[in-house]
PDB file of C-alpha atoms in Angstrom:
ATOM      1  CA  UNK A   1     159.561  78.531 147.614  1.00  0.00           C
ATOM      2  CA  UNK A   2     163.203  79.490 148.103  1.00  0.00           C
ATOM      3  CA  UNK A   3     165.488  82.524 148.534  1.00  0.00           C
ATOM      4  CA  UNK A   4     162.938  84.594 150.452  1.00  0.00           C
ATOM      5  CA  UNK A   5     165.757  86.313 152.360  1.00  0.00           C
ATOM      6  CA  UNK A   6     165.688  87.249 156.031  1.00  0.00           C
ATOM      7  CA  UNK A   7     163.171  88.685 158.452  1.00  0.00           C
ATOM      8  CA  UNK A   8     164.783  92.146 158.431  1.00  0.00           C
ATOM      9  CA  UNK A   9     164.113  92.607 154.708  1.00  0.00           C
ATOM     10  CA  UNK A  10     160.933  94.091 153.229  1.00  0.00           C
ATOM     11  CA  UNK A  11     158.637  91.486 151.740  1.00  0.00           C
ATOM     12  CA  UNK A  12     155.638  92.356 149.605  1.00  0.00           C
ATOM     13  CA  UNK A  13     153.231  89.824 148.158  1.00  0.00           C
ATOM     14  CA  UNK A  14     150.808  90.586 145.374  1.00  0.00           C
ATOM     15  CA  UNK A  15     147.890  88.461 144.174  1.00  0.00           C
ATOM     16  CA  UNK A  16     146.993  89.465 140.650  1.00  0.00           C
ATOM     17  CA  UNK A  17     147.261  93.251 140.573  1.00  0.00           C
ATOM     18  CA  UNK A  18     146.395  93.754 144.251  1.00  0.00           C
ATOM     19  CA  UNK A  19     148.951  93.874 147.058  1.00  0.00           C
ATOM     20  CA  UNK A  20     148.188  91.647 150.061  1.00  0.00           C
ATOM     21  CA  UNK A  21     146.878  93.551 153.063  1.00  0.00           C
ATOM     22  CA  UNK A  22     149.814  92.200 155.065  1.00  0.00           C
ATOM     23  CA  UNK A  23     152.875  90.057 154.234  1.00  0.00           C
ATOM     24  CA  UNK A  24     154.817  88.258 156.979  1.00  0.00           C
ATOM     25  CA  UNK A  25     158.198  86.552 156.595  1.00  0.00           C
ATOM     26  CA  UNK A  26     158.184  83.071 158.168  1.00  0.00           C
ATOM     27  CA  UNK A  27     161.433  81.590 156.890  1.00  0.00           C
ATOM     28  CA  UNK A  28     163.753  81.619 153.904  1.00  0.00           C
ATOM     29  CA  UNK A  29     161.205  79.496 152.076  1.00  0.00           C
ATOM     30  CA  UNK A  30     157.893  80.763 153.421  1.00  0.00           C
ATOM     31  CA  UNK A  31     155.936  84.034 153.517  1.00  0.00           C
ATOM     32  CA  UNK A  32     152.299  84.464 154.539  1.00  0.00           C
ATOM     33  CA  UNK A  33     149.919  87.158 153.349  1.00  0.00           C
ATOM     34  CA  UNK A  34     146.415  88.363 154.141  1.00  0.00           C
ATOM     35  CA  UNK A  35     144.465  87.789 150.931  1.00  0.00           C
ATOM     36  CA  UNK A  36     143.136  91.017 149.381  1.00  0.00           C
ATOM     37  CA  UNK A  37     139.568  91.421 148.213  1.00  0.00           C
ATOM     38  CA  UNK A  38     138.903  90.169 144.717  1.00  0.00           C
ATOM     39  CA  UNK A  39     138.866  92.903 142.065  1.00  0.00           C
ATOM     40  CA  UNK A  40     137.185  92.602 138.669  1.00  0.00           C
ATOM     41  CA  UNK A  41     135.778  89.512 137.007  1.00  0.00           C
ATOM     42  CA  UNK A  42     139.009  87.470 136.640  1.00  0.00           C
ATOM     43  CA  UNK A  43     139.142  84.643 139.186  1.00  0.00           C
ATOM     44  CA  UNK A  44     142.472  82.952 138.389  1.00  0.00           C
ATOM     45  CA  UNK A  45     145.530  85.169 138.821  1.00  0.00           C
ATOM     46  CA  UNK A  46     149.268  84.958 139.431  1.00  0.00           C
ATOM     47  CA  UNK A  47     151.192  85.536 142.648  1.00  0.00           C
ATOM     48  CA  UNK A  48     154.225  87.832 142.963  1.00  0.00           C
ATOM     49  CA  UNK A  49     156.742  88.108 145.803  1.00  0.00           C
ATOM     50  CA  UNK A  50     159.105  91.059 146.050  1.00  0.00           C
ATOM     51  CA  UNK A  51     162.039  90.888 148.483  1.00  0.00           C
ATOM     52  CA  UNK A  52     163.705  94.189 149.413  1.00  0.00           C
ATOM     53  CA  UNK A  53     162.459  95.774 146.165  1.00  0.00           C
ATOM     54  CA  UNK A  54     165.124  93.942 144.135  1.00  0.00           C
ATOM     55  CA  UNK A  55     164.294  90.263 143.877  1.00  0.00           C
ATOM     56  CA  UNK A  56     160.989  89.254 142.376  1.00  0.00           C
ATOM     57  CA  UNK A  57     159.462  85.798 142.173  1.00  0.00           C
ATOM     58  CA  UNK A  58     156.337  85.041 140.154  1.00  0.00           C
ATOM     59  CA  UNK A  59     154.038  82.052 139.795  1.00  0.00           C
ATOM     60  CA  UNK A  60     151.451  82.604 137.072  1.00  0.00           C
ATOM     61  CA  UNK A  61     147.844  81.351 137.246  1.00  0.00           C
ATOM     62  CA  UNK A  62     148.520  79.964 140.711  1.00  0.00           C
ATOM     63  CA  UNK A  63     145.663  81.457 142.735  1.00  0.00           C
ATOM     64  CA  UNK A  64     141.919  81.156 142.161  1.00  0.00           C
ATOM     65  CA  UNK A  65     139.133  82.986 143.960  1.00  0.00           C
ATOM     66  CA  UNK A  66     135.878  81.112 144.572  1.00  0.00           C
ATOM     67  CA  UNK A  67     133.180  81.903 142.025  1.00  0.00           C
ATOM     68  CA  UNK A  68     129.662  83.015 142.907  1.00  0.00           C
ATOM     69  CA  UNK A  69     127.365  79.995 143.131  1.00  0.00           C
ATOM     70  CA  UNK A  70     123.541  79.954 143.317  1.00  0.00           C
ATOM     71  CA  UNK A  71     121.989  76.850 144.859  1.00  0.00           C
ATOM     72  CA  UNK A  72     118.418  77.806 145.768  1.00  0.00           C
ATOM     73  CA  UNK A  73     115.805  80.449 144.871  1.00  0.00           C
ATOM     74  CA  UNK A  74     112.646  80.554 146.972  1.00  0.00           C
ATOM     75  CA  UNK A  75     109.697  82.743 147.825  1.00  0.00           C
ATOM     76  CA  UNK A  76     109.431  83.833 151.451  1.00  0.00           C
ATOM     77  CA  UNK A  77     106.442  82.550 153.393  1.00  0.00           C
ATOM     78  CA  UNK A  78     103.233  84.561 153.393  1.00  0.00           C
ATOM     79  CA  UNK A  79     103.069  87.210 156.158  1.00  0.00           C
ATOM     80  CA  UNK A  80     100.673  86.420 158.976  1.00  0.00           C
ATOM     81  CA  UNK A  81     100.774  82.686 158.247  1.00  0.00           C
ATOM     82  CA  UNK A  82     102.833  80.963 160.981  1.00  0.00           C
ATOM     83  CA  UNK A  83     102.221  77.500 159.507  1.00  0.00           C
ATOM     84  CA  UNK A  84     103.289  78.458 155.965  1.00  0.00           C
ATOM     85  CA  UNK A  85     106.717  77.492 154.674  1.00  0.00           C
ATOM     86  CA  UNK A  86     109.040  79.161 152.138  1.00  0.00           C
ATOM     87  CA  UNK A  87     108.208  77.950 148.627  1.00  0.00           C
ATOM     88  CA  UNK A  88     110.725  76.953 145.993  1.00  0.00           C
ATOM     89  CA  UNK A  89     109.892  77.543 142.371  1.00  0.00           C
ATOM     90  CA  UNK A  90     107.269  79.795 140.862  1.00  0.00           C
ATOM     91  CA  UNK A  91     106.358  83.407 141.621  1.00  0.00           C
ATOM     92  CA  UNK A  92     102.996  84.961 140.628  1.00  0.00           C
ATOM     93  CA  UNK A  93     103.440  86.670 137.251  1.00  0.00           C
ATOM     94  CA  UNK A  94     101.422  89.714 138.280  1.00  0.00           C
ATOM     95  CA  UNK A  95     103.052  90.246 141.659  1.00  0.00           C
ATOM     96  CA  UNK A  96     104.647  93.560 140.612  1.00  0.00           C
ATOM     97  CA  UNK A  97     107.203  93.818 143.400  1.00  0.00           C
ATOM     98  CA  UNK A  98     105.021  92.424 146.175  1.00  0.00           C
ATOM     99  CA  UNK A  99     106.798  89.066 146.451  1.00  0.00           C
ATOM    100  CA  UNK A 100     110.129  88.802 148.270  1.00  0.00           C
ATOM    101  CA  UNK A 101     112.491  86.137 146.939  1.00  0.00           C
ATOM    102  CA  UNK A 102     115.573  84.846 148.737  1.00  0.00           C
ATOM    103  CA  UNK A 103     118.595  83.554 146.822  1.00  0.00           C
ATOM    104  CA  UNK A 104     120.972  81.145 148.567  1.00  0.00           C
ATOM    105  CA  UNK A 105     124.451  80.172 147.449  1.00  0.00           C
ATOM    106  CA  UNK A 106     128.035  81.189 148.164  1.00  0.00           C
ATOM    107  CA  UNK A 107     130.523  83.919 147.339  1.00  0.00           C
ATOM    108  CA  UNK A 108     128.219  86.875 148.030  1.00  0.00           C
ATOM    109  CA  UNK A 109     131.098  88.398 150.059  1.00  0.00           C
ATOM    110  CA  UNK A 110     130.697  91.383 152.419  1.00  0.00           C
ATOM    111  CA  UNK A 111     128.016  93.958 153.180  1.00  0.00           C
ATOM    112  CA  UNK A 112     130.305  96.889 152.296  1.00  0.00           C
ATOM    113  CA  UNK A 113     130.314  95.860 148.617  1.00  0.00           C
ATOM    114  CA  UNK A 114     127.624  96.528 146.005  1.00  0.00           C
ATOM    115  CA  UNK A 115     125.437  93.460 145.491  1.00  0.00           C
ATOM    116  CA  UNK A 116     122.468  93.216 143.136  1.00  0.00           C
ATOM    117  CA  UNK A 117     119.907  90.608 142.155  1.00  0.00           C
ATOM    118  CA  UNK A 118     118.094  90.307 138.836  1.00  0.00           C
ATOM    119  CA  UNK A 119     115.343  87.944 137.707  1.00  0.00           C
ATOM    120  CA  UNK A 120     114.617  87.259 134.054  1.00  0.00           C
ATOM    121  CA  UNK A 121     116.538  90.338 132.937  1.00  0.00           C
ATOM    122  CA  UNK A 122     114.788  92.706 135.359  1.00  0.00           C
ATOM    123  CA  UNK A 123     116.578  94.128 138.389  1.00  0.00           C
ATOM    124  CA  UNK A 124     115.236  93.023 141.737  1.00  0.00           C
ATOM    125  CA  UNK A 125     113.741  95.814 143.816  1.00  0.00           C
ATOM    126  CA  UNK A 126     115.515  96.698 147.090  1.00  0.00           C
ATOM    127  CA  UNK A 127     118.227  94.023 146.946  1.00  0.00           C
ATOM    128  CA  UNK A 128     119.395  93.196 150.469  1.00  0.00           C
ATOM    129  CA  UNK A 129     122.655  91.453 151.404  1.00  0.00           C
ATOM    130  CA  UNK A 130     122.054  89.035 154.288  1.00  0.00           C
ATOM    131  CA  UNK A 131     125.282  87.045 154.444  1.00  0.00           C
ATOM    132  CA  UNK A 132     128.007  85.537 152.256  1.00  0.00           C
ATOM    133  CA  UNK A 133     125.450  82.848 151.356  1.00  0.00           C
ATOM    134  CA  UNK A 134     122.144  84.731 151.186  1.00  0.00           C
ATOM    135  CA  UNK A 135     120.475  87.755 149.542  1.00  0.00           C
ATOM    136  CA  UNK A 136     116.874  88.834 148.997  1.00  0.00           C
ATOM    137  CA  UNK A 137     114.926  91.213 146.764  1.00  0.00           C
ATOM    138  CA  UNK A 138     111.415  91.979 145.563  1.00  0.00           C
ATOM    139  CA  UNK A 139     110.680  90.460 142.161  1.00  0.00           C
ATOM    140  CA  UNK A 140     109.442  92.655 139.317  1.00  0.00           C
ATOM    141  CA  UNK A 141     106.392  91.664 137.274  1.00  0.00           C
ATOM    142  CA  UNK A 142     107.166  89.141 134.539  1.00  0.00           C
ATOM    143  CA  UNK A 143     106.246  85.954 132.682  1.00  0.00           C
ATOM    144  CA  UNK A 144     107.913  82.774 131.541  1.00  0.00           C
ATOM    145  CA  UNK A 145     109.706  79.719 132.911  1.00  0.00           C
ATOM    146  CA  UNK A 146     113.342  78.847 133.567  1.00  0.00           C
ATOM    147  CA  UNK A 147     114.229  82.522 133.895  1.00  0.00           C
ATOM    148  CA  UNK A 148     117.786  83.665 134.506  1.00  0.00           C
ATOM    149  CA  UNK A 149     118.740  84.674 138.054  1.00  0.00           C
ATOM    150  CA  UNK A 150     121.940  86.727 138.428  1.00  0.00           C
ATOM    151  CA  UNK A 151     123.803  87.668 141.593  1.00  0.00           C
ATOM    152  CA  UNK A 152     126.204  90.550 140.946  1.00  0.00           C
ATOM    153  CA  UNK A 153     128.938  91.531 143.406  1.00  0.00           C
ATOM    154  CA  UNK A 154     130.910  94.526 142.134  1.00  0.00           C
ATOM    155  CA  UNK A 155     132.247  93.340 138.726  1.00  0.00           C
ATOM    156  CA  UNK A 156     131.730  89.626 139.432  1.00  0.00           C
ATOM    157  CA  UNK A 157     128.537  87.646 138.894  1.00  0.00           C
ATOM    158  CA  UNK A 158     126.973  84.209 139.155  1.00  0.00           C
ATOM    159  CA  UNK A 159     124.052  82.923 137.069  1.00  0.00           C
ATOM    160  CA  UNK A 160     121.516  80.100 137.219  1.00  0.00           C
ATOM    161  CA  UNK A 161     118.680  79.387 134.754  1.00  0.00           C
ATOM    162  CA  UNK A 162     116.878  76.396 136.274  1.00  0.00           C
ATOM    163  CA  UNK A 163     115.592  77.593 139.655  1.00  0.00           C
ATOM    164  CA  UNK A 164     113.142  80.418 138.944  1.00  0.00           C
ATOM    165  CA  UNK A 165     109.884  80.699 136.978  1.00  0.00           C
ATOM    166  CA  UNK A 166     106.732  82.796 136.980  1.00  0.00           C
ATOM    167  CA  UNK A 167     103.381  81.092 137.547  1.00  0.00           C
ATOM    168  CA  UNK A 168     101.505  80.037 134.420  1.00  0.00           C
ATOM    169  CA  UNK A 169      97.978  81.464 134.013  1.00  0.00           C
ATOM    170  CA  UNK A 170      95.266  79.312 135.614  1.00  0.00           C
ATOM    171  CA  UNK A 171      91.776  79.313 134.061  1.00  0.00           C
ATOM    172  CA  UNK A 172      89.014  78.512 136.570  1.00  0.00           C
ATOM    173  CA  UNK A 173      85.785  79.455 134.754  1.00  0.00           C
ATOM    174  CA  UNK A 174      84.599  80.641 131.348  1.00  0.00           C
ATOM    175  CA  UNK A 175      81.149  82.192 131.093  1.00  0.00           C
ATOM    176  CA  UNK A 176      78.942  83.693 128.425  1.00  0.00           C
ATOM    177  CA  UNK A 177      76.554  85.974 130.353  1.00  0.00           C
ATOM    178  CA  UNK A 178      73.536  88.047 129.335  1.00  0.00           C
ATOM    179  CA  UNK A 179      72.256  91.317 130.754  1.00  0.00           C
ATOM    180  CA  UNK A 180      70.504  89.461 133.572  1.00  0.00           C
ATOM    181  CA  UNK A 181      73.910  87.966 134.522  1.00  0.00           C
ATOM    182  CA  UNK A 182      72.745  84.409 133.882  1.00  0.00           C
ATOM    183  CA  UNK A 183      75.114  81.931 132.174  1.00  0.00           C
ATOM    184  CA  UNK A 184      74.234  81.072 128.606  1.00  0.00           C
ATOM    185  CA  UNK A 185      75.622  78.674 126.025  1.00  0.00           C
ATOM    186  CA  UNK A 186      77.815  80.234 123.352  1.00  0.00           C
ATOM    187  CA  UNK A 187      75.919  80.566 120.044  1.00  0.00           C
ATOM    188  CA  UNK A 188      77.259  78.499 117.169  1.00  0.00           C
ATOM    189  CA  UNK A 189      77.907  81.494 114.830  1.00  0.00           C
ATOM    190  CA  UNK A 190      80.182  83.081 117.459  1.00  0.00           C
ATOM    191  CA  UNK A 191      80.367  86.819 118.084  1.00  0.00           C
ATOM    192  CA  UNK A 192      79.451  86.551 121.767  1.00  0.00           C
ATOM    193  CA  UNK A 193      81.521  88.011 124.633  1.00  0.00           C
ATOM    194  CA  UNK A 194      82.794  85.635 127.314  1.00  0.00           C
ATOM    195  CA  UNK A 195      84.311  86.200 130.746  1.00  0.00           C
ATOM    196  CA  UNK A 196      87.390  84.250 131.824  1.00  0.00           C
ATOM    197  CA  UNK A 197      88.195  83.982 135.512  1.00  0.00           C
ATOM    198  CA  UNK A 198      91.271  82.564 137.146  1.00  0.00           C
ATOM    199  CA  UNK A 199      94.694  83.651 138.347  1.00  0.00           C
ATOM    200  CA  UNK A 200      98.075  84.868 137.089  1.00  0.00           C
ATOM    201  CA  UNK A 201      96.629  86.737 134.106  1.00  0.00           C
TER     202      UNK A 201
END
């Protein structure tokens, strides 16, 4: 910009409502600042420069923080299986917190903030921040496909609805058994009890 004064004056830069951690005068047309941590859910904010507490310059809607992005949701490989690979997609519907899911993306920020994961409206158990691009949590029991995955960092959040589903039930056998445990055909009038066997019930 212009009219930033001299090095011996006090310069203070503010991004949105948060003062920069440090402002440094470079020249009469340039000041640098250490960007403060994002606060709240608003990503696009104005910038303010105060020179010697008297002159104030403002540029509205001039700074935008990166939003939280989710690019991949996958189940960690089975323990004790060195040849297994992480699996994208479905999670067993009856897992009940036994399956660990990793979420990859960007904008997950720092470990000293509060980060949470949720799957299909249910909070993930024991959410763990791994890096700015990765988090993990145990998935609660649930059903359905194309379930919403939300990464929450303080008051900010990112959502995806196309990367996570629970397994559909799989029917393997259907039997009508008698007291001697031998398979029998189902009588035409109905009224018989049958046993269904499979997975993800």
